[in-house]
Short mmCIF file of N, CA and C in Angstrom, two decimals:
data_model
loop_
_atom_site.label_atom_id
_atom_site.label_comp_id
_atom_site.label_asym_id
_atom_site.label_seq_id
_atom_site.Cartn_x
_atom_site.Cartn_y
_atom_site.Cartn_z
N MET J 1 114.32 119.41 91.42
CA MET J 1 113.06 118.87 91.11
C MET J 1 113.60 117.17 91.43
N ASN J 2 112.51 116.63 91.75
CA ASN J 2 112.53 115.11 92.37
C ASN J 2 113.11 114.34 90.94
N GLU J 3 114.40 113.60 91.23
CA GLU J 3 115.02 112.99 90.17
C GLU J 3 114.17 111.69 89.71
N VAL J 4 113.06 111.00 90.58
CA VAL J 4 112.30 110.03 90.15
C VAL J 4 111.60 110.69 89.19
N LEU J 5 110.99 111.64 89.52
CA LEU J 5 110.10 112.48 88.42
C LEU J 5 110.70 112.78 87.27
N ASP J 6 111.78 112.69 86.91
CA ASP J 6 112.68 112.99 85.79
C ASP J 6 112.83 111.74 84.99
N VAL J 7 112.89 110.52 85.73
CA VAL J 7 112.78 109.29 85.35
C VAL J 7 111.31 108.75 84.65
N LEU J 8 110.34 109.12 85.62
CA LEU J 8 109.27 108.85 84.84
C LEU J 8 109.11 109.42 83.73
N LYS J 9 109.33 110.64 83.55
CA LYS J 9 109.16 111.39 82.61
C LYS J 9 109.70 110.80 81.25
N ARG J 10 111.15 110.33 81.45
CA ARG J 10 111.86 109.52 80.51
C ARG J 10 111.08 108.56 80.12
N TRP J 11 110.23 107.80 80.55
CA TRP J 11 109.77 106.39 80.57
C TRP J 11 108.25 106.71 80.20
N LYS J 12 108.00 108.27 79.99
CA LYS J 12 106.61 108.65 79.56
C LYS J 12 105.46 108.16 80.58
N LEU J 13 105.67 108.31 81.73
CA LEU J 13 105.06 107.80 83.15
C LEU J 13 104.59 109.14 84.10
N ASP J 14 103.67 109.29 84.43
CA ASP J 14 103.12 110.24 85.56
C ASP J 14 102.78 109.43 86.84
N LEU J 15 102.31 110.22 88.20
CA LEU J 15 102.27 109.46 89.21
C LEU J 15 100.83 108.81 89.01
N SER J 16 99.90 109.14 88.30
CA SER J 16 98.79 108.48 88.21
C SER J 16 99.07 107.31 87.38
N ALA J 17 99.83 107.09 86.35
CA ALA J 17 100.29 105.86 85.62
C ALA J 17 100.96 104.81 86.72
N VAL J 18 101.64 105.55 87.37
CA VAL J 18 102.51 104.84 88.36
C VAL J 18 101.74 104.06 89.47
N ARG J 19 100.72 104.81 90.12
CA ARG J 19 99.67 104.39 91.02
C ARG J 19 98.89 103.21 90.46
N GLN J 20 98.25 103.62 88.90
CA GLN J 20 97.60 102.36 88.29
C GLN J 20 98.43 101.15 88.19
N ARG J 21 99.82 101.15 87.73
CA ARG J 21 100.42 99.85 87.72
C ARG J 21 100.55 99.27 88.80
N MET J 22 100.72 100.02 89.98
CA MET J 22 100.78 99.78 91.49
C MET J 22 99.83 98.82 91.93
N TYR J 23 98.52 99.15 91.34
CA TYR J 23 97.31 98.57 91.95
C TYR J 23 96.95 97.31 90.72
N ARG J 24 97.50 97.18 89.53
CA ARG J 24 97.19 96.26 88.73
C ARG J 24 98.36 95.37 88.45
N ALA J 25 99.29 95.49 89.37
CA ALA J 25 100.36 94.58 89.13
C ALA J 25 100.13 93.20 89.38
N PRO J 26 100.54 92.11 88.72
CA PRO J 26 99.98 91.00 88.40
C PRO J 26 100.81 89.79 89.70
N THR J 27 101.74 90.42 90.47
CA THR J 27 102.29 89.91 91.62
C THR J 27 102.68 90.76 92.59
N PRO J 28 102.47 89.93 93.96
CA PRO J 28 102.81 91.01 94.95
C PRO J 28 104.29 91.65 95.00
N ARG J 29 105.22 91.04 94.63
CA ARG J 29 106.59 91.59 94.52
C ARG J 29 106.60 92.57 93.35
N GLU J 30 105.58 92.66 92.36
CA GLU J 30 105.67 93.90 91.19
C GLU J 30 104.94 95.11 91.91
N ARG J 31 103.86 94.63 92.49
CA ARG J 31 102.90 95.71 93.47
C ARG J 31 103.97 96.48 94.35
N GLU J 32 104.82 95.74 95.21
CA GLU J 32 105.71 96.43 96.31
C GLU J 32 106.70 97.25 95.14
N ARG J 33 106.99 96.81 94.02
CA ARG J 33 108.07 97.44 93.25
C ARG J 33 107.52 98.99 92.57
N TRP J 34 106.33 98.73 92.19
CA TRP J 34 105.46 100.05 91.85
C TRP J 34 105.19 101.03 92.98
N HIS J 35 105.15 100.32 93.96
CA HIS J 35 104.67 101.12 95.30
C HIS J 35 105.88 102.03 95.68
N ALA J 36 107.12 101.25 95.76
CA ALA J 36 108.30 101.95 95.72
C ALA J 36 108.53 103.11 95.09
N VAL J 37 108.37 102.97 93.90
CA VAL J 37 108.61 104.06 92.78
C VAL J 37 107.73 105.06 92.99
N TRP J 38 106.29 104.65 93.30
CA TRP J 38 105.35 105.75 93.63
C TRP J 38 105.79 106.83 94.85
N LEU J 39 106.20 105.94 95.92
CA LEU J 39 106.62 106.75 97.21
C LEU J 39 107.91 107.79 97.02
N LEU J 40 108.77 106.91 96.22
CA LEU J 40 110.30 107.75 95.91
C LEU J 40 109.78 109.14 94.82
N ALA J 41 108.71 109.12 94.13
CA ALA J 41 108.40 109.91 93.13
C ALA J 41 107.61 111.16 94.08
N LYS J 42 106.63 110.59 95.16
CA LYS J 42 106.27 111.48 96.25
C LYS J 42 107.23 112.37 97.05
N GLY J 43 108.69 111.83 97.02
CA GLY J 43 109.60 112.77 97.76
C GLY J 43 109.92 111.86 98.58
N TRP J 44 109.63 110.71 98.86
CA TRP J 44 110.26 110.13 100.28
C TRP J 44 111.46 109.58 100.08
N SER J 45 112.50 109.16 100.87
CA SER J 45 113.81 108.84 100.32
C SER J 45 113.88 107.64 100.49
N ALA J 46 115.20 106.66 99.90
CA ALA J 46 115.04 105.32 99.93
C ALA J 46 115.08 104.79 101.32
N ALA J 47 115.63 105.44 102.27
CA ALA J 47 115.55 104.89 103.92
C ALA J 47 114.08 105.04 104.32
N GLN J 48 113.56 105.94 103.80
CA GLN J 48 111.93 105.71 104.17
C GLN J 48 110.99 104.82 103.41
N VAL J 49 111.28 104.67 102.22
CA VAL J 49 110.72 103.94 101.79
C VAL J 49 110.90 102.22 102.11
N ALA J 50 112.16 101.97 102.14
CA ALA J 50 112.58 100.68 102.79
C ALA J 50 112.23 100.61 104.02
N ASP J 51 112.06 101.41 105.15
CA ASP J 51 111.35 101.46 106.29
C ASP J 51 109.69 101.06 106.33
N ALA J 52 109.18 101.49 105.60
CA ALA J 52 107.58 101.45 105.15
C ALA J 52 107.35 99.98 104.49
N LEU J 53 108.38 99.61 103.58
CA LEU J 53 108.05 98.15 102.81
C LEU J 53 108.92 97.21 103.59
N GLU J 54 109.46 97.69 104.76
CA GLU J 54 110.24 96.36 105.50
C GLU J 54 111.42 96.08 104.46
N ARG J 55 111.94 96.63 103.67
CA ARG J 55 113.33 96.02 103.06
C ARG J 55 114.59 97.06 103.19
N ASP J 56 115.52 96.22 102.66
CA ASP J 56 116.88 96.90 103.01
C ASP J 56 117.00 98.12 102.04
N PRO J 57 117.50 99.45 102.43
CA PRO J 57 117.66 100.72 101.58
C PRO J 57 118.23 100.41 100.18
N HIS J 58 119.22 99.45 100.27
CA HIS J 58 119.99 98.95 99.28
C HIS J 58 119.01 98.32 98.17
N THR J 59 118.23 97.45 98.37
CA THR J 59 117.17 96.96 97.48
C THR J 59 116.48 98.09 96.96
N ILE J 60 116.02 98.69 97.63
CA ILE J 60 115.30 100.05 96.73
C ILE J 60 116.06 100.61 95.92
N GLY J 61 117.27 101.13 96.40
CA GLY J 61 118.26 101.80 95.63
C GLY J 61 118.54 100.81 94.26
N GLU J 62 118.73 99.73 94.35
CA GLU J 62 119.03 98.83 93.28
C GLU J 62 117.84 98.87 92.15
N GLY J 63 116.49 98.85 92.99
CA GLY J 63 115.13 98.48 92.05
C GLY J 63 115.42 100.04 91.26
N LEU J 64 115.40 101.12 92.09
CA LEU J 64 115.66 102.34 91.23
C LEU J 64 116.37 102.48 90.12
N SER J 65 117.54 102.09 90.42
CA SER J 65 118.55 101.96 89.51
C SER J 65 118.26 101.24 88.08
N THR J 66 117.60 99.98 88.59
CA THR J 66 117.09 99.16 87.39
C THR J 66 116.13 99.70 86.48
N PHE J 67 115.15 100.48 87.27
CA PHE J 67 113.99 101.34 86.68
C PHE J 67 114.68 102.27 85.63
N ARG J 68 115.38 102.99 86.34
CA ARG J 68 116.33 104.34 85.27
C ARG J 68 116.71 103.62 84.23
N GLN J 69 117.35 102.31 84.28
CA GLN J 69 118.03 102.09 82.96
C GLN J 69 117.20 101.23 81.99
N VAL J 70 116.25 100.52 82.46
CA VAL J 70 115.57 99.34 81.85
C VAL J 70 114.05 99.93 81.56
N GLY J 71 113.51 100.68 82.23
CA GLY J 71 112.45 101.28 82.57
C GLY J 71 111.31 100.29 83.09
N PRO J 72 109.94 100.55 82.68
CA PRO J 72 108.96 99.47 83.80
C PRO J 72 109.08 98.32 83.57
N ALA J 73 109.74 97.46 82.49
CA ALA J 73 110.00 96.29 82.23
C ALA J 73 111.18 95.83 83.58
N GLY J 74 111.95 96.85 84.13
CA GLY J 74 112.86 96.59 85.19
C GLY J 74 112.13 96.16 86.43
N LEU J 75 110.64 96.28 86.51
CA LEU J 75 110.07 96.16 87.78
C LEU J 75 109.19 94.71 87.53
N ASP J 76 109.41 93.96 86.44
CA ASP J 76 108.63 92.76 86.22
C ASP J 76 109.43 91.68 87.50
N PHE J 77 108.45 90.56 87.90
CA PHE J 77 108.84 90.05 88.61
C PHE J 77 109.39 88.52 87.80
N GLU J 78 110.63 88.25 88.08
CA GLU J 78 110.97 87.05 87.50
C GLU J 78 111.35 85.93 88.47
N HIS J 79 110.34 84.71 88.19
CA HIS J 79 110.60 83.50 89.23
C HIS J 79 112.09 82.92 88.88
N THR J 80 113.23 83.05 90.14
CA THR J 80 114.43 82.75 89.81
C THR J 80 115.01 81.49 90.84
N GLY J 81 114.01 81.10 91.75
CA GLY J 81 114.59 79.89 92.88
C GLY J 81 113.21 78.96 92.98
N GLY J 82 113.72 78.09 93.42
CA GLY J 82 112.74 76.73 93.92
C GLY J 82 112.21 76.20 92.68
N SER J 83 111.55 75.14 92.85
CA SER J 83 110.94 74.35 91.95
C SER J 83 110.16 75.11 91.12
N PRO J 84 110.40 74.56 89.59
CA PRO J 84 109.10 75.42 88.66
C PRO J 84 107.95 74.76 88.80
N PRO J 85 106.86 75.66 88.37
CA PRO J 85 105.57 75.23 88.52
C PRO J 85 105.42 73.98 87.80
N PRO J 86 104.36 73.23 88.16
CA PRO J 86 103.97 71.93 87.38
C PRO J 86 103.30 72.17 86.34
N SER J 87 103.87 71.30 85.41
CA SER J 87 103.28 71.35 83.64
C SER J 87 102.48 70.14 83.55
N THR J 88 101.46 70.81 83.04
CA THR J 88 100.13 69.92 82.37
C THR J 88 100.35 69.38 81.09
N ALA J 89 101.50 70.10 80.57
CA ALA J 89 101.81 69.41 79.03
C ALA J 89 101.98 68.01 79.00
N ASN J 90 102.64 67.27 79.78
CA ASN J 90 102.78 65.95 79.67
C ASN J 90 102.10 65.17 80.81
N SER J 91 101.04 65.40 81.00
CA SER J 91 99.97 64.82 81.79
C SER J 91 99.30 63.88 80.98
N LYS J 92 98.97 62.71 81.16
CA LYS J 92 98.13 61.53 80.54
C LYS J 92 96.54 61.61 81.48
N PRO J 93 95.64 61.72 80.99
CA PRO J 93 94.57 61.48 81.62
C PRO J 93 94.56 59.99 82.08
N HIS J 94 93.90 59.93 83.25
CA HIS J 94 93.79 58.43 83.80
C HIS J 94 92.54 57.61 83.20
#
């Protein structure tokens, strides 16, 4: 049986739930990560998924490993670089 399907069962997900999360993800990066999981669950290899999504196969493998260990929260996008978004908390009206 497909290893990814076993991981999905562990986190109480099926292909339909993965597809819904893929389409409802709040950021493009999260959509891509759910898309990778969906393709892997459909039987694609990490190399095929990497080629289709124009990513390195190692990136796909790391994402799957994180998903296996942490579950859906492991696919969340965290902004880790660049300037923080502007804050309006300290803004004064003119």
